[in-house]
Amino acid sequence: MNGPAAPGPGALALAVQLRLLGVRPRRRLLVHAALGGTGLRAGTLRAALTGVLGPQGTLVVPAFTPENSLSSSAHLARVAGLDEEQTAAFRSRMPPFDPERTPSQGMGAFAEEVRTAPGAARSGHPQTSFAALGADARRICAGHRLESHLGEDSPLGKLCWEGGQVLMINVGFSSCTAFHLAEYRIPKPPLRMYDCVVKVNLPGGRRGNGHEGEWTRYEDVALDDGDFTEIGRAFPDSLVRRGKVGGVPAVLFSVADAVDHAQAWMTENRR
């Protein structure tokens, strides 16, 4: 008979491992982490990362809400099997995106740990928001344009221009958000229309019941992560630091290096 699971490593042990991997104080660090089955606790990892980054560093995570859409795979799975009338009724009940309240979807326990932490900031994009903690959190999350999911006018764009890094813990390159910025930089990127429901500000700054929203439609780059695993496989080892955090694989690299590599790969291989 198996006993209770052994407790995961503490924040101090994780901090040592993060330093050995190359995480340093004062950095702006975008983290992707899949903690299920690892024994790592989201709160402990957050404490370790903020401790290593220090008071002048900034921790950033994706806080995406892909179900807030008419065309995403996440939304289409929710309405699969519904007839036209049922689909319309479902969409009429969809709660609008509220950066203060709406949980991220499918981003994992660590992203939610950061998003809900005291002092956290969150960008205002209704489908691809980011959450951040630390010295530059509010500035990095400000000004996230609707027509720039993951482009220059997003927190990802700021991280690229400002020397940010990516840390992936127990996650493969198929989930490397940084590669998406390259899609905005290739020649003539394909565009598409997006639809999502956003919160309406009521008169006098009143809060509603969570369902006051309106649908908005906008054009942006047609994002496609279908070849990200292949792009990651071609990413030069010289640009990636590899190690383990909490006993699971971890990689650390520059946002700019990842974007430059992905841009060159896409320009050559995407048609």
Short mmCIF file of C-alpha atoms in Angstrom, two decimals:
data_model
loop_
_atom_site.label_atom_id
_atom_site.label_comp_id
_atom_site.label_asym_id
_atom_site.label_seq_id
_atom_site.Cartn_x
_atom_site.Cartn_y
_atom_site.Cartn_z
CA MET A 1 0.00 0.00 0.00
CA ASN A 2 1.40 3.37 -0.99
CA GLY A 3 1.75 6.03 1.67
CA PRO A 4 1.20 9.76 1.20
CA ALA A 5 3.21 11.47 -1.51
CA ALA A 6 6.53 12.83 -0.39
CA PRO A 7 6.53 16.61 0.01
CA GLY A 8 8.12 18.54 -2.82
CA PRO A 9 11.32 20.53 -2.40
CA GLY A 10 11.21 23.73 -0.39
CA ALA A 11 11.68 27.24 -1.73
CA LEU A 12 15.33 27.41 -0.68
CA ALA A 13 16.23 24.20 -2.50
CA LEU A 14 14.38 25.37 -5.60
CA ALA A 15 16.12 28.75 -5.43
CA VAL A 16 19.51 27.03 -5.49
CA GLN A 17 18.47 24.99 -8.53
CA LEU A 18 17.15 28.08 -10.29
CA ARG A 19 20.42 29.91 -9.70
CA LEU A 20 22.38 26.94 -11.04
CA LEU A 21 20.20 27.02 -14.16
CA GLY A 22 21.01 30.68 -14.70
CA VAL A 23 18.09 32.66 -13.22
CA ARG A 24 19.46 35.91 -11.82
CA PRO A 25 18.21 38.91 -9.82
CA ARG A 26 16.64 41.92 -11.55
CA ARG A 27 15.59 39.94 -14.61
CA ARG A 28 12.21 39.94 -16.34
CA LEU A 29 11.27 36.28 -16.55
CA LEU A 30 8.37 34.66 -18.44
CA VAL A 31 7.61 31.27 -16.88
CA HIS A 32 5.73 28.29 -18.30
CA ALA A 33 5.34 25.47 -15.78
CA ALA A 34 3.41 22.19 -15.80
CA LEU A 35 3.36 21.04 -12.18
CA GLY A 36 0.90 18.15 -12.36
CA GLY A 37 2.49 14.96 -11.05
CA THR A 38 5.82 16.63 -10.26
CA GLY A 39 5.39 17.16 -6.51
CA LEU A 40 6.20 20.84 -7.03
CA ARG A 41 3.84 23.23 -5.29
CA ALA A 42 2.82 26.39 -7.09
CA GLY A 43 3.20 28.61 -4.03
CA THR A 44 6.63 27.23 -3.23
CA LEU A 45 7.83 27.74 -6.80
CA ARG A 46 6.51 31.31 -6.79
CA ALA A 47 8.35 32.03 -3.55
CA ALA A 48 11.57 30.57 -4.96
CA LEU A 49 11.34 32.55 -8.20
CA THR A 50 10.47 35.88 -6.60
CA GLY A 51 13.25 35.29 -4.08
CA VAL A 52 15.85 34.74 -6.79
CA LEU A 53 14.59 37.59 -8.97
CA GLY A 54 14.62 39.93 -5.97
CA PRO A 55 12.72 43.19 -5.46
CA GLN A 56 13.92 44.61 -8.80
CA GLY A 57 12.96 41.55 -10.82
CA THR A 58 9.64 40.73 -12.47
CA LEU A 59 7.90 37.37 -12.79
CA VAL A 60 5.50 37.01 -15.75
CA VAL A 61 3.11 34.21 -16.72
CA PRO A 62 0.54 33.66 -19.49
CA ALA A 63 -3.00 34.11 -18.17
CA PHE A 64 -4.82 33.29 -21.39
CA THR A 65 -8.59 32.85 -21.77
CA PRO A 66 -8.97 31.04 -25.13
CA GLU A 67 -12.56 29.98 -24.45
CA ASN A 68 -13.59 33.65 -24.78
CA SER A 69 -13.98 33.28 -28.53
CA LEU A 70 -16.25 32.18 -31.34
CA SER A 71 -13.59 30.28 -33.24
CA SER A 72 -10.93 28.91 -30.87
CA SER A 73 -10.61 25.15 -30.50
CA ALA A 74 -11.38 25.55 -26.78
CA HIS A 75 -14.68 27.30 -27.50
CA LEU A 76 -15.66 25.00 -30.35
CA ALA A 77 -15.20 22.01 -28.04
CA ARG A 78 -17.62 23.62 -25.57
CA VAL A 79 -20.38 24.03 -28.19
CA ALA A 80 -19.80 20.76 -30.04
CA GLY A 81 -23.06 18.86 -30.40
CA LEU A 82 -25.28 21.88 -29.74
CA ASP A 83 -27.78 22.98 -32.35
CA GLU A 84 -27.93 26.56 -33.63
CA GLU A 85 -30.40 27.73 -30.99
CA GLN A 86 -28.50 26.08 -28.14
CA THR A 87 -25.23 27.53 -29.39
CA ALA A 88 -26.70 31.03 -29.51
CA ALA A 89 -28.07 30.62 -25.98
CA PHE A 90 -24.71 29.37 -24.71
CA ARG A 91 -22.90 32.32 -26.24
CA SER A 92 -25.42 34.79 -24.80
CA ARG A 93 -24.58 33.49 -21.31
CA MET A 94 -20.80 33.64 -21.72
CA PRO A 95 -19.32 35.89 -19.02
CA PRO A 96 -17.23 38.78 -20.40
CA PHE A 97 -13.52 38.98 -19.74
CA ASP A 98 -12.72 40.93 -16.59
CA PRO A 99 -8.97 41.20 -15.87
CA GLU A 100 -9.64 41.39 -12.13
CA ARG A 101 -11.87 38.32 -11.91
CA THR A 102 -11.64 36.00 -14.91
CA PRO A 103 -9.46 32.95 -14.24
CA SER A 104 -6.99 31.79 -16.86
CA GLN A 105 -7.96 28.68 -18.81
CA GLY A 106 -5.62 25.77 -19.27
CA MET A 107 -2.53 27.66 -18.11
CA GLY A 108 -2.03 25.54 -15.01
CA ALA A 109 -1.78 26.02 -11.27
CA PHE A 110 1.38 28.10 -11.36
CA ALA A 111 -0.07 30.73 -13.69
CA GLU A 112 -3.09 31.04 -11.41
CA GLU A 113 -0.81 31.26 -8.37
CA VAL A 114 0.87 34.31 -9.88
CA ARG A 115 -2.32 35.86 -11.23
CA THR A 116 -4.05 35.73 -7.84
CA ALA A 117 -1.04 36.75 -5.73
CA PRO A 118 -1.28 40.01 -3.77
CA GLY A 119 0.09 42.88 -5.85
CA ALA A 120 -0.15 41.04 -9.17
CA ALA A 121 -0.96 42.99 -12.34
CA ARG A 122 -2.72 41.63 -15.41
CA SER A 123 -2.88 42.91 -18.96
CA GLY A 124 -6.26 43.70 -20.46
CA HIS A 125 -6.40 41.48 -23.53
CA PRO A 126 -9.59 39.37 -23.44
CA GLN A 127 -7.92 36.29 -24.94
CA THR A 128 -4.15 36.46 -24.37
CA SER A 129 -3.56 38.41 -21.16
CA PHE A 130 -0.41 38.09 -19.05
CA ALA A 131 -0.07 38.36 -15.28
CA ALA A 132 3.03 39.65 -13.52
CA LEU A 133 4.56 40.22 -10.09
CA GLY A 134 7.44 42.48 -9.23
CA ALA A 135 9.05 45.81 -9.98
CA ASP A 136 7.89 46.21 -13.59
CA ALA A 137 4.65 44.23 -13.37
CA ARG A 138 2.21 47.07 -13.98
CA ARG A 139 4.24 48.68 -16.75
CA ILE A 140 4.75 45.39 -18.57
CA CYS A 141 1.03 44.61 -18.39
CA ALA A 142 -0.12 48.10 -19.46
CA GLY A 143 -1.16 48.99 -23.00
CA HIS A 144 -1.87 45.49 -24.31
CA ARG A 145 -3.66 46.33 -27.58
CA LEU A 146 -6.64 44.27 -28.71
CA GLU A 147 -5.12 43.85 -32.20
CA SER A 148 -1.85 42.54 -30.76
CA HIS A 149 -2.51 39.20 -29.09
CA LEU A 150 1.17 38.34 -28.83
CA GLY A 151 2.77 41.05 -30.94
CA GLU A 152 4.89 44.13 -30.34
CA ASP A 153 2.13 45.90 -28.37
CA SER A 154 1.81 43.10 -25.83
CA PRO A 155 3.75 42.18 -22.69
CA LEU A 156 5.60 39.62 -24.81
CA GLY A 157 6.78 42.38 -27.14
CA LYS A 158 8.07 44.39 -24.18
CA LEU A 159 9.89 41.37 -22.76
CA CYS A 160 11.60 40.81 -26.10
CA TRP A 161 12.81 44.40 -26.46
CA GLU A 162 13.88 44.64 -22.81
CA GLY A 163 16.07 41.56 -22.51
CA GLY A 164 13.51 39.22 -20.96
CA GLN A 165 14.06 35.50 -20.56
CA VAL A 166 11.85 32.41 -20.75
CA LEU A 167 11.92 29.62 -18.18
CA MET A 168 10.07 26.42 -19.08
CA ILE A 169 9.63 23.82 -16.33
CA ASN A 170 8.37 20.39 -17.41
CA VAL A 171 7.06 21.98 -20.62
CA GLY A 172 8.04 21.39 -24.25
CA PHE A 173 8.60 23.91 -27.01
CA SER A 174 5.10 23.26 -28.34
CA SER A 175 3.99 25.66 -25.58
CA CYS A 176 6.66 28.29 -26.18
CA THR A 177 4.65 31.52 -26.31
CA ALA A 178 7.72 33.51 -27.38
CA PHE A 179 7.63 31.87 -30.81
CA HIS A 180 4.30 33.60 -31.50
CA LEU A 181 5.96 37.03 -31.58
CA ALA A 182 7.92 35.81 -34.62
CA GLU A 183 4.60 35.35 -36.45
CA TYR A 184 4.18 39.13 -36.37
CA ARG A 185 7.64 39.68 -37.86
CA ILE A 186 7.61 37.35 -40.84
CA PRO A 187 6.82 38.92 -44.25
CA LYS A 188 3.08 39.36 -44.83
CA PRO A 189 1.76 37.25 -41.93
CA PRO A 190 -1.71 35.81 -42.55
CA LEU A 191 -4.51 37.66 -40.77
CA ARG A 192 -7.90 36.57 -39.47
CA MET A 193 -10.89 37.96 -37.58
CA TYR A 194 -11.40 37.27 -33.88
CA ASP A 195 -14.53 37.63 -31.76
CA CYS A 196 -14.69 37.79 -27.96
CA VAL A 197 -16.90 39.20 -25.24
CA VAL A 198 -15.55 41.94 -22.99
CA LYS A 199 -16.76 43.64 -19.84
CA VAL A 200 -18.82 46.80 -20.18
CA ASN A 201 -18.01 49.62 -17.75
CA LEU A 202 -21.27 50.61 -16.11
CA PRO A 203 -22.11 54.26 -15.37
CA GLY A 204 -20.58 55.59 -12.19
CA GLY A 205 -17.98 52.83 -12.05
CA ARG A 206 -20.56 50.34 -10.72
CA ARG A 207 -19.82 46.62 -10.79
CA GLY A 208 -22.33 44.41 -12.49
CA ASN A 209 -23.28 40.80 -11.87
CA GLY A 210 -20.44 39.47 -14.00
CA HIS A 211 -22.47 39.14 -17.20
CA GLU A 212 -22.56 42.73 -18.48
CA GLY A 213 -20.54 42.49 -21.66
CA GLU A 214 -20.53 43.09 -25.36
CA TRP A 215 -19.05 41.15 -28.26
CA THR A 216 -16.19 42.78 -30.10
CA ARG A 217 -14.60 41.81 -33.41
CA TYR A 218 -11.08 42.63 -34.53
CA GLU A 219 -8.37 41.54 -36.98
CA ASP A 220 -5.00 40.19 -35.93
CA VAL A 221 -2.32 37.71 -37.00
CA ALA A 222 -3.60 34.15 -37.47
CA LEU A 223 -1.69 32.44 -34.67
CA ASP A 224 -0.51 28.89 -35.35
CA ASP A 225 1.57 26.78 -32.96
CA GLY A 226 1.37 23.63 -35.05
CA ASP A 227 5.08 23.67 -35.94
CA PHE A 228 6.45 24.92 -32.61
CA THR A 229 7.83 21.50 -31.63
CA GLU A 230 9.84 21.42 -34.85
CA ILE A 231 11.01 25.02 -34.34
CA GLY A 232 12.12 24.11 -30.82
CA ARG A 233 13.96 21.04 -32.07
CA ALA A 234 16.00 23.31 -34.37
CA PHE A 235 16.73 25.87 -31.63
CA PRO A 236 20.55 25.87 -31.21
CA ASP A 237 21.70 24.22 -27.99
CA SER A 238 24.20 27.04 -27.56
CA LEU A 239 21.31 29.43 -26.88
CA VAL A 240 19.58 27.24 -24.28
CA ARG A 241 20.55 26.43 -20.70
CA ARG A 242 19.24 23.07 -19.54
CA GLY A 243 18.93 21.59 -16.09
CA LYS A 244 16.40 20.40 -13.55
CA VAL A 245 14.15 22.22 -11.13
CA GLY A 246 12.41 20.11 -8.53
CA GLY A 247 13.59 16.97 -10.28
CA VAL A 248 11.97 17.78 -13.64
CA PRO A 249 13.53 19.16 -16.85
CA ALA A 250 13.85 22.93 -17.15
CA VAL A 251 15.23 25.19 -19.87
CA LEU A 252 16.16 28.87 -19.81
CA PHE A 253 16.72 31.11 -22.82
CA SER A 254 16.41 34.67 -24.08
CA VAL A 255 13.07 35.83 -25.49
CA ALA A 256 14.92 37.68 -28.25
CA ASP A 257 16.95 34.60 -29.21
CA ALA A 258 13.79 32.50 -29.39
CA VAL A 259 11.98 35.09 -31.52
CA ASP A 260 14.91 35.60 -33.88
CA HIS A 261 15.31 31.85 -34.35
CA ALA A 262 11.59 31.31 -34.92
CA GLN A 263 11.37 34.22 -37.35
CA ALA A 264 14.21 32.83 -39.47
CA TRP A 265 12.70 29.32 -39.36
CA MET A 266 9.20 30.51 -40.29
CA THR A 267 10.45 32.74 -43.08
CA GLU A 268 12.25 29.75 -44.59
CA ASN A 269 9.72 27.01 -43.94
CA ARG A 270 6.22 28.46 -43.76
CA ARG A 271 4.42 28.98 -47.03
#
